[in-house]
PDB file of C-alpha atoms (C1' of nucleotides) in Angstrom:
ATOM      1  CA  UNK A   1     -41.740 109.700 126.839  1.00 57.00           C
ATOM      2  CA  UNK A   2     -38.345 108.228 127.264  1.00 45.00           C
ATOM      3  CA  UNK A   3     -38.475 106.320 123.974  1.00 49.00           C
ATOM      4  CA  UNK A   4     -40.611 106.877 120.907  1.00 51.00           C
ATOM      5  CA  UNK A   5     -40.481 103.798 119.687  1.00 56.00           C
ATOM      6  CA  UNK A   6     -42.817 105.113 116.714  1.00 63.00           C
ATOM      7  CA  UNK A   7     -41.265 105.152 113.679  1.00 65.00           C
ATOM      8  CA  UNK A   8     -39.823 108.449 114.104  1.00 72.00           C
ATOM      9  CA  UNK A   9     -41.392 111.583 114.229  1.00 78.00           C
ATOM     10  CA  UNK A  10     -39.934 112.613 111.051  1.00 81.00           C
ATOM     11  CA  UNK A  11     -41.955 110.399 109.460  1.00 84.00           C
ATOM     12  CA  UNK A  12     -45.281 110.616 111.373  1.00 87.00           C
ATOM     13  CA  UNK A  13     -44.397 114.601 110.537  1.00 88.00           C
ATOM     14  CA  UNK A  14     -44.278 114.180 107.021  1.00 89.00           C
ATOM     15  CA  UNK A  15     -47.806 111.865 107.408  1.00 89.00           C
ATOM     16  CA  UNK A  16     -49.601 114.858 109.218  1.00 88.00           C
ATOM     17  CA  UNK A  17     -48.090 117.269 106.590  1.00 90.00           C
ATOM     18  CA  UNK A  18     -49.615 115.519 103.832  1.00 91.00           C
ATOM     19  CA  UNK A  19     -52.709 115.081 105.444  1.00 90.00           C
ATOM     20  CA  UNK A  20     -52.893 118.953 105.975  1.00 90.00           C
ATOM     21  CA  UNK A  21     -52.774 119.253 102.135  1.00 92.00           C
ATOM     22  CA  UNK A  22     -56.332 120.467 100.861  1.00 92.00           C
ATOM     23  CA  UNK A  23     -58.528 119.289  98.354  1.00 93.00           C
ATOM     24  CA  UNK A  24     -57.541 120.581  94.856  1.00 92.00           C
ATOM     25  CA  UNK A  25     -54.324 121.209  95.716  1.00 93.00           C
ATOM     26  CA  UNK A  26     -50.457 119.042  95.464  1.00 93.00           C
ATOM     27  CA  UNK A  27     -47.178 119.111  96.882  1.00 92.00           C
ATOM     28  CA  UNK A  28     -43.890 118.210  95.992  1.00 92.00           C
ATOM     29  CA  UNK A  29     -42.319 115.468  98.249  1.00 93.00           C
ATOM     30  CA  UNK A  30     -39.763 117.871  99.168  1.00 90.00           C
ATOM     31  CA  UNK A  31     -42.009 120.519 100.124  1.00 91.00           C
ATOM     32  CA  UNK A  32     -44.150 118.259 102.872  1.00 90.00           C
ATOM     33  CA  UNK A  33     -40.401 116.454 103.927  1.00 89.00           C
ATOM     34  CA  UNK A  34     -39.156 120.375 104.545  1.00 88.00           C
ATOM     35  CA  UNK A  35     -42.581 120.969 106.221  1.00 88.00           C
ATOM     36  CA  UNK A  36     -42.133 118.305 108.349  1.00 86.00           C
ATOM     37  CA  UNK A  37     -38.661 119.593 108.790  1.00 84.00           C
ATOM     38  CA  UNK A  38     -36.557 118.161 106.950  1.00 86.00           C
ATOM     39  CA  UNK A  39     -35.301 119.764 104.163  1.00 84.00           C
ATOM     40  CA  UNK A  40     -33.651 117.137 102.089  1.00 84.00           C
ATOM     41  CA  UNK A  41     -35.829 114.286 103.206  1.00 86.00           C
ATOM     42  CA  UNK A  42     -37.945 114.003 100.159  1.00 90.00           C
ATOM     43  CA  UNK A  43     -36.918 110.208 100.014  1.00 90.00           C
ATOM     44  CA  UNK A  44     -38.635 110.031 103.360  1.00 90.00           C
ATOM     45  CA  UNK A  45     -41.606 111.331 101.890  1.00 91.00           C
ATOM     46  CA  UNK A  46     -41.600 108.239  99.360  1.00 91.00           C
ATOM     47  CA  UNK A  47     -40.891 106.124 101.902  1.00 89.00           C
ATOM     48  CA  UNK A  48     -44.043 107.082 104.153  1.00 90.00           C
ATOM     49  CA  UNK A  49     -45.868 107.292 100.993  1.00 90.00           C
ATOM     50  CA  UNK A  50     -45.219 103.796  99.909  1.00 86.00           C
ATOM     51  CA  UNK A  51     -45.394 102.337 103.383  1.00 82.00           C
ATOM     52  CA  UNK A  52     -48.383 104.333 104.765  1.00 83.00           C
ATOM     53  CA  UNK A  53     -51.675 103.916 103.149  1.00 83.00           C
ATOM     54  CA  UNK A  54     -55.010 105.887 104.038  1.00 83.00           C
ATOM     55  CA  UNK A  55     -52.949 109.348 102.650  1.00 89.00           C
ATOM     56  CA  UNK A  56     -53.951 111.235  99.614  1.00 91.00           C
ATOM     57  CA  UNK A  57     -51.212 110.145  98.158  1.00 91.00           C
ATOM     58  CA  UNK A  58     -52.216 111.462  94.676  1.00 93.00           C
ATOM     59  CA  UNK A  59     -52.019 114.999  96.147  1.00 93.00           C
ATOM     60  CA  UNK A  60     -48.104 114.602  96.515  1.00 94.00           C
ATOM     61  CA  UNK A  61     -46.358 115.272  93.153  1.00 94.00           C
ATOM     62  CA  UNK A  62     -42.614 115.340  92.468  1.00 93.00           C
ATOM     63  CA  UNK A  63     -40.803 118.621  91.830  1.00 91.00           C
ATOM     64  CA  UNK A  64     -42.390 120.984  89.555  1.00 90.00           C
ATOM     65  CA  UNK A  65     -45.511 119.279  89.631  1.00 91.00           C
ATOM     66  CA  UNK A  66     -43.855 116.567  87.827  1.00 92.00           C
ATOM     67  CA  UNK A  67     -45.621 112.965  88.138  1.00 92.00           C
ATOM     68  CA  UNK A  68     -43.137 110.756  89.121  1.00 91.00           C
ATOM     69  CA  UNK A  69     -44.926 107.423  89.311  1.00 90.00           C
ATOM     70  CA  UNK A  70     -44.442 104.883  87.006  1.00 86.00           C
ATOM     71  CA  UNK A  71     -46.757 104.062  83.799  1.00 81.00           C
ATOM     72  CA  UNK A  72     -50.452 103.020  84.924  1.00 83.00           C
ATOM     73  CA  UNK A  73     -50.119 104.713  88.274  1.00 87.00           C
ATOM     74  CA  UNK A  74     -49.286 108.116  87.372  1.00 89.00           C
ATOM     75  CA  UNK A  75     -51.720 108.187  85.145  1.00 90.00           C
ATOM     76  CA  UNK A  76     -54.288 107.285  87.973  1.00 90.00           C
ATOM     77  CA  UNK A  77     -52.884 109.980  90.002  1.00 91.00           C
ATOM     78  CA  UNK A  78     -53.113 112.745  87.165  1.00 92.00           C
ATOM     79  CA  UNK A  79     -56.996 111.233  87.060  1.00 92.00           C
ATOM     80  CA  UNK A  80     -57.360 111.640  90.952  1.00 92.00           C
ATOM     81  CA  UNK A  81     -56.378 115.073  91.121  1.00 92.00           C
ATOM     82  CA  UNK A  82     -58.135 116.334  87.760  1.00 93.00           C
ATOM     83  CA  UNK A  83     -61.330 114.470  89.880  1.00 94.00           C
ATOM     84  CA  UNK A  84     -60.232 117.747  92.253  1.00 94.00           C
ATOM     85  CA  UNK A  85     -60.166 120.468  90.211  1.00 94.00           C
ATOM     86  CA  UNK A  86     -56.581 120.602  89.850  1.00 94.00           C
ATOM     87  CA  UNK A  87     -55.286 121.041  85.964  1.00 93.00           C
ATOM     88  CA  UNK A  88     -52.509 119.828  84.094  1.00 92.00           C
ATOM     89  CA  UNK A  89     -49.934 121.479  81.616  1.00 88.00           C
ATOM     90  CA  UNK A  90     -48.840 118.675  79.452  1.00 86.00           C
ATOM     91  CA  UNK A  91     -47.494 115.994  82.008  1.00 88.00           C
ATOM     92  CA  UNK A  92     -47.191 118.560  84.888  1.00 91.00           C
ATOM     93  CA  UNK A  93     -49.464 120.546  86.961  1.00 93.00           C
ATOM     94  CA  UNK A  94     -50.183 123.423  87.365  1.00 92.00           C
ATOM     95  CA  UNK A  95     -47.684 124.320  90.168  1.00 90.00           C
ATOM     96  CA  UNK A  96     -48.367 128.145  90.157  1.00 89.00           C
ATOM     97  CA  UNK A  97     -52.364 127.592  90.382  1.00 91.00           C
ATOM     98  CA  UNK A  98     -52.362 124.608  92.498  1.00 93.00           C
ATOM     99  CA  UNK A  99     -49.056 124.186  94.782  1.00 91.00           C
ATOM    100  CA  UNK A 100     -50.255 124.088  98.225  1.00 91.00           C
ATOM    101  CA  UNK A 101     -47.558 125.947 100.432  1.00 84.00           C
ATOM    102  CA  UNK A 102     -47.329 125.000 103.674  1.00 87.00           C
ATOM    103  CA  UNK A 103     -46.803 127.204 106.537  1.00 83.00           C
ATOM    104  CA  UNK A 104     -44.072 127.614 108.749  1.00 71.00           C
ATOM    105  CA  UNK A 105     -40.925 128.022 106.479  1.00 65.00           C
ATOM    106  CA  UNK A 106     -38.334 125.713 106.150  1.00 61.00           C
ATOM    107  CA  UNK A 107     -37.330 127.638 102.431  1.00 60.00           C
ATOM    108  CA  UNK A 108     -33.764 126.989 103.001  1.00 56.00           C
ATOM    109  CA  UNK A 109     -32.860 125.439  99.856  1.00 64.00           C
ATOM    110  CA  UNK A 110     -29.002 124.442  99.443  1.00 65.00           C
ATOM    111  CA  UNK A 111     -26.808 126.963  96.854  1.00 63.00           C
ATOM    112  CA  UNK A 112     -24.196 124.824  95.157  1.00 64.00           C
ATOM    113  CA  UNK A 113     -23.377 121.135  95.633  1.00 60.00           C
ATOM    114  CA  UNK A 114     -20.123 121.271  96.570  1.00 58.00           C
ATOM    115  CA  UNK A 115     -17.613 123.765  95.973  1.00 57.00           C
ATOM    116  CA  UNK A 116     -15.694 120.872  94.688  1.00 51.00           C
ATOM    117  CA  UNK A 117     -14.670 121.944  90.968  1.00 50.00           C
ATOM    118  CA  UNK A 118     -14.344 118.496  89.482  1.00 49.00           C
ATOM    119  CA  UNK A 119     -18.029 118.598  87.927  1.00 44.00           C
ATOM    120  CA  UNK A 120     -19.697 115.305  89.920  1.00 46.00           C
ATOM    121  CA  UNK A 121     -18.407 112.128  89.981  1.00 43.00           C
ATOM    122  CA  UNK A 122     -17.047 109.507  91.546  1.00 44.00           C
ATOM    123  CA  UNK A 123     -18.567 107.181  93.400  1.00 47.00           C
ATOM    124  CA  UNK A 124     -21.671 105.165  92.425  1.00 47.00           C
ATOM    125  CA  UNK A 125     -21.217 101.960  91.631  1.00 49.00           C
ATOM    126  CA  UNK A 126     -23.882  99.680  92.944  1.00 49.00           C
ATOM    127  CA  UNK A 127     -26.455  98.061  91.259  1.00 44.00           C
ATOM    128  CA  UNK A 128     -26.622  94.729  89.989  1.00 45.00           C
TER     129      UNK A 128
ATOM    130  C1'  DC B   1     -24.840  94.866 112.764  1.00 53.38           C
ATOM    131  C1'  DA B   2     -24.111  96.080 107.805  1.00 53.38           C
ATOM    132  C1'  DT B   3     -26.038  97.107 103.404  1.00 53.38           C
ATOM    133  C1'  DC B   4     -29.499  98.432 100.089  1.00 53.38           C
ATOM    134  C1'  DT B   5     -33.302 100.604  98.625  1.00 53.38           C
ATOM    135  C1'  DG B   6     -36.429 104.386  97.066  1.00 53.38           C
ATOM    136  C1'  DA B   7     -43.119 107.568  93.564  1.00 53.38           C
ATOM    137  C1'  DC B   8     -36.815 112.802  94.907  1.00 53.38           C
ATOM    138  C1'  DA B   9     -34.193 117.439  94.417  1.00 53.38           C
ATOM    139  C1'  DC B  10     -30.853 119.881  92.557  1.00 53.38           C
ATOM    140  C1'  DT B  11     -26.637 121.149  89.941  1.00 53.38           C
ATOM    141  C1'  DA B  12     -23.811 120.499  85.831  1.00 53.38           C
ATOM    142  C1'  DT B  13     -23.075 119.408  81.208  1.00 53.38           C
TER     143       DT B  13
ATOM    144  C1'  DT C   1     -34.761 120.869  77.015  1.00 53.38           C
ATOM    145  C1'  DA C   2     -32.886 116.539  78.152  1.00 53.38           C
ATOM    146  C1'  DT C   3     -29.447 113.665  80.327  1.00 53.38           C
ATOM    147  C1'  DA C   4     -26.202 112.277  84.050  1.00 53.38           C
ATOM    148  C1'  DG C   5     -24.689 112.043  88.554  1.00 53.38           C
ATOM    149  C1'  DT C   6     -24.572 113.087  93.513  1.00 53.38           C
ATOM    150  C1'  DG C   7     -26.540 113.950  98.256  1.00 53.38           C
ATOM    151  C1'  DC C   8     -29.963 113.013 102.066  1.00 53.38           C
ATOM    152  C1'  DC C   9     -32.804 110.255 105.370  1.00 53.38           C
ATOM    153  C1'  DA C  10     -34.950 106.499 107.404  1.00 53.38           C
ATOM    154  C1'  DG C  11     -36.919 101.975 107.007  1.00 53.38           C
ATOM    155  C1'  DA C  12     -36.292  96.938 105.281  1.00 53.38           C
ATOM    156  C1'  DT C  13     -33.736  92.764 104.660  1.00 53.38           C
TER     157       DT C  13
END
DNA sequence: CATCTGACACTAT
DNA sequence: TATAGTGCCAGAT
C-alpha cells in the first residue's frame, strides 16, 4: 500500500461507522467521527455525509439528538427515523432510548477549552 | 499552494 | 434555556 490515495481513511472510517448504525437507532456526528477515531472530527462526519450518498444519513443526528438540518430536510429526517421506530421529544430524540453506542471507546471527551481566563474571543473574523 | 467551507461539539455568559 | 464564540479535520475551489 504505499499510498492510499482514497480519500483518507478517516473518512472511509466514519462511512463504515455509520453504516454499522442499526435500524431504529441514531448517532451524533461526533459519536461515529470518535468511532472512527477521531474525536473532534464531527465536521468530517458532515463532510462525508454531504459528499457520500447511499448512507442512512437520517440515522446521524447532531448532539443530543438534536436535528441539525435545515427547514424541509430535517423535517424529512425526523419522518425517516419515526418510519424506524425511533421517537421524538419535542425537536429531539430520544437519545437515552435510541442512541446507538458504538463499540470500541474513544469516550475521551476534552475538560475545559483552554485554561486561558479571558472568556473566548478573539479571532473570527471572516465571512463576507 | 493558500484559503474557505461545513447537517458539529462544547464551554462560557 | 438560549445565545455567542472557539476549536478540529479534511475536502473543495
Amino acid at each position: 500500500m504505499s499510498k492510499p490515495k482514497q480519500p483518507s481513511q478517516a473518512s472511509l472510517r466514519i462511512r463504515q461507522a455509520i453504516l454499522k448504525i442499526p435500524r431504529g437507532q441514531v448517532s451524533s456526528y461526533g459519536a461515529v467521527a470518535a468511532a472512527a477515531g477521531i474525536p473532534r472530527g464531527a465536521r468530517l462526519a458532515v463532510r462525508v455525509l454531504n459528499q457520500s450518498h447511499g448512507l442512512p444519513w437520517h440515522r446521524v443526528v447532531a448532539a443530543g439528538g438534536r436535528i441539525a438540518l435545515p427547514g424541509e430536510h430535517g423535517l424529512d429526517q425526523r419522518f425517516r427515523l419515526e418510519m424506524e421506530g425511533v421517537k421524538f421529544s419535542g425537536k429531539k430524540v430520544r437519545m437515552a432510548e435510541f442512541e446507538f453506542k458504538f463499540p470500541g471507546k474513544k469516550t475521551a471527551k476534552r475538560k475545559t477549552t483552554k485554561p486561558k481566563k479571558k472568556s473566548a474571543g478573539e479571532k473570527q473574523k471572516r465571512r463576507s
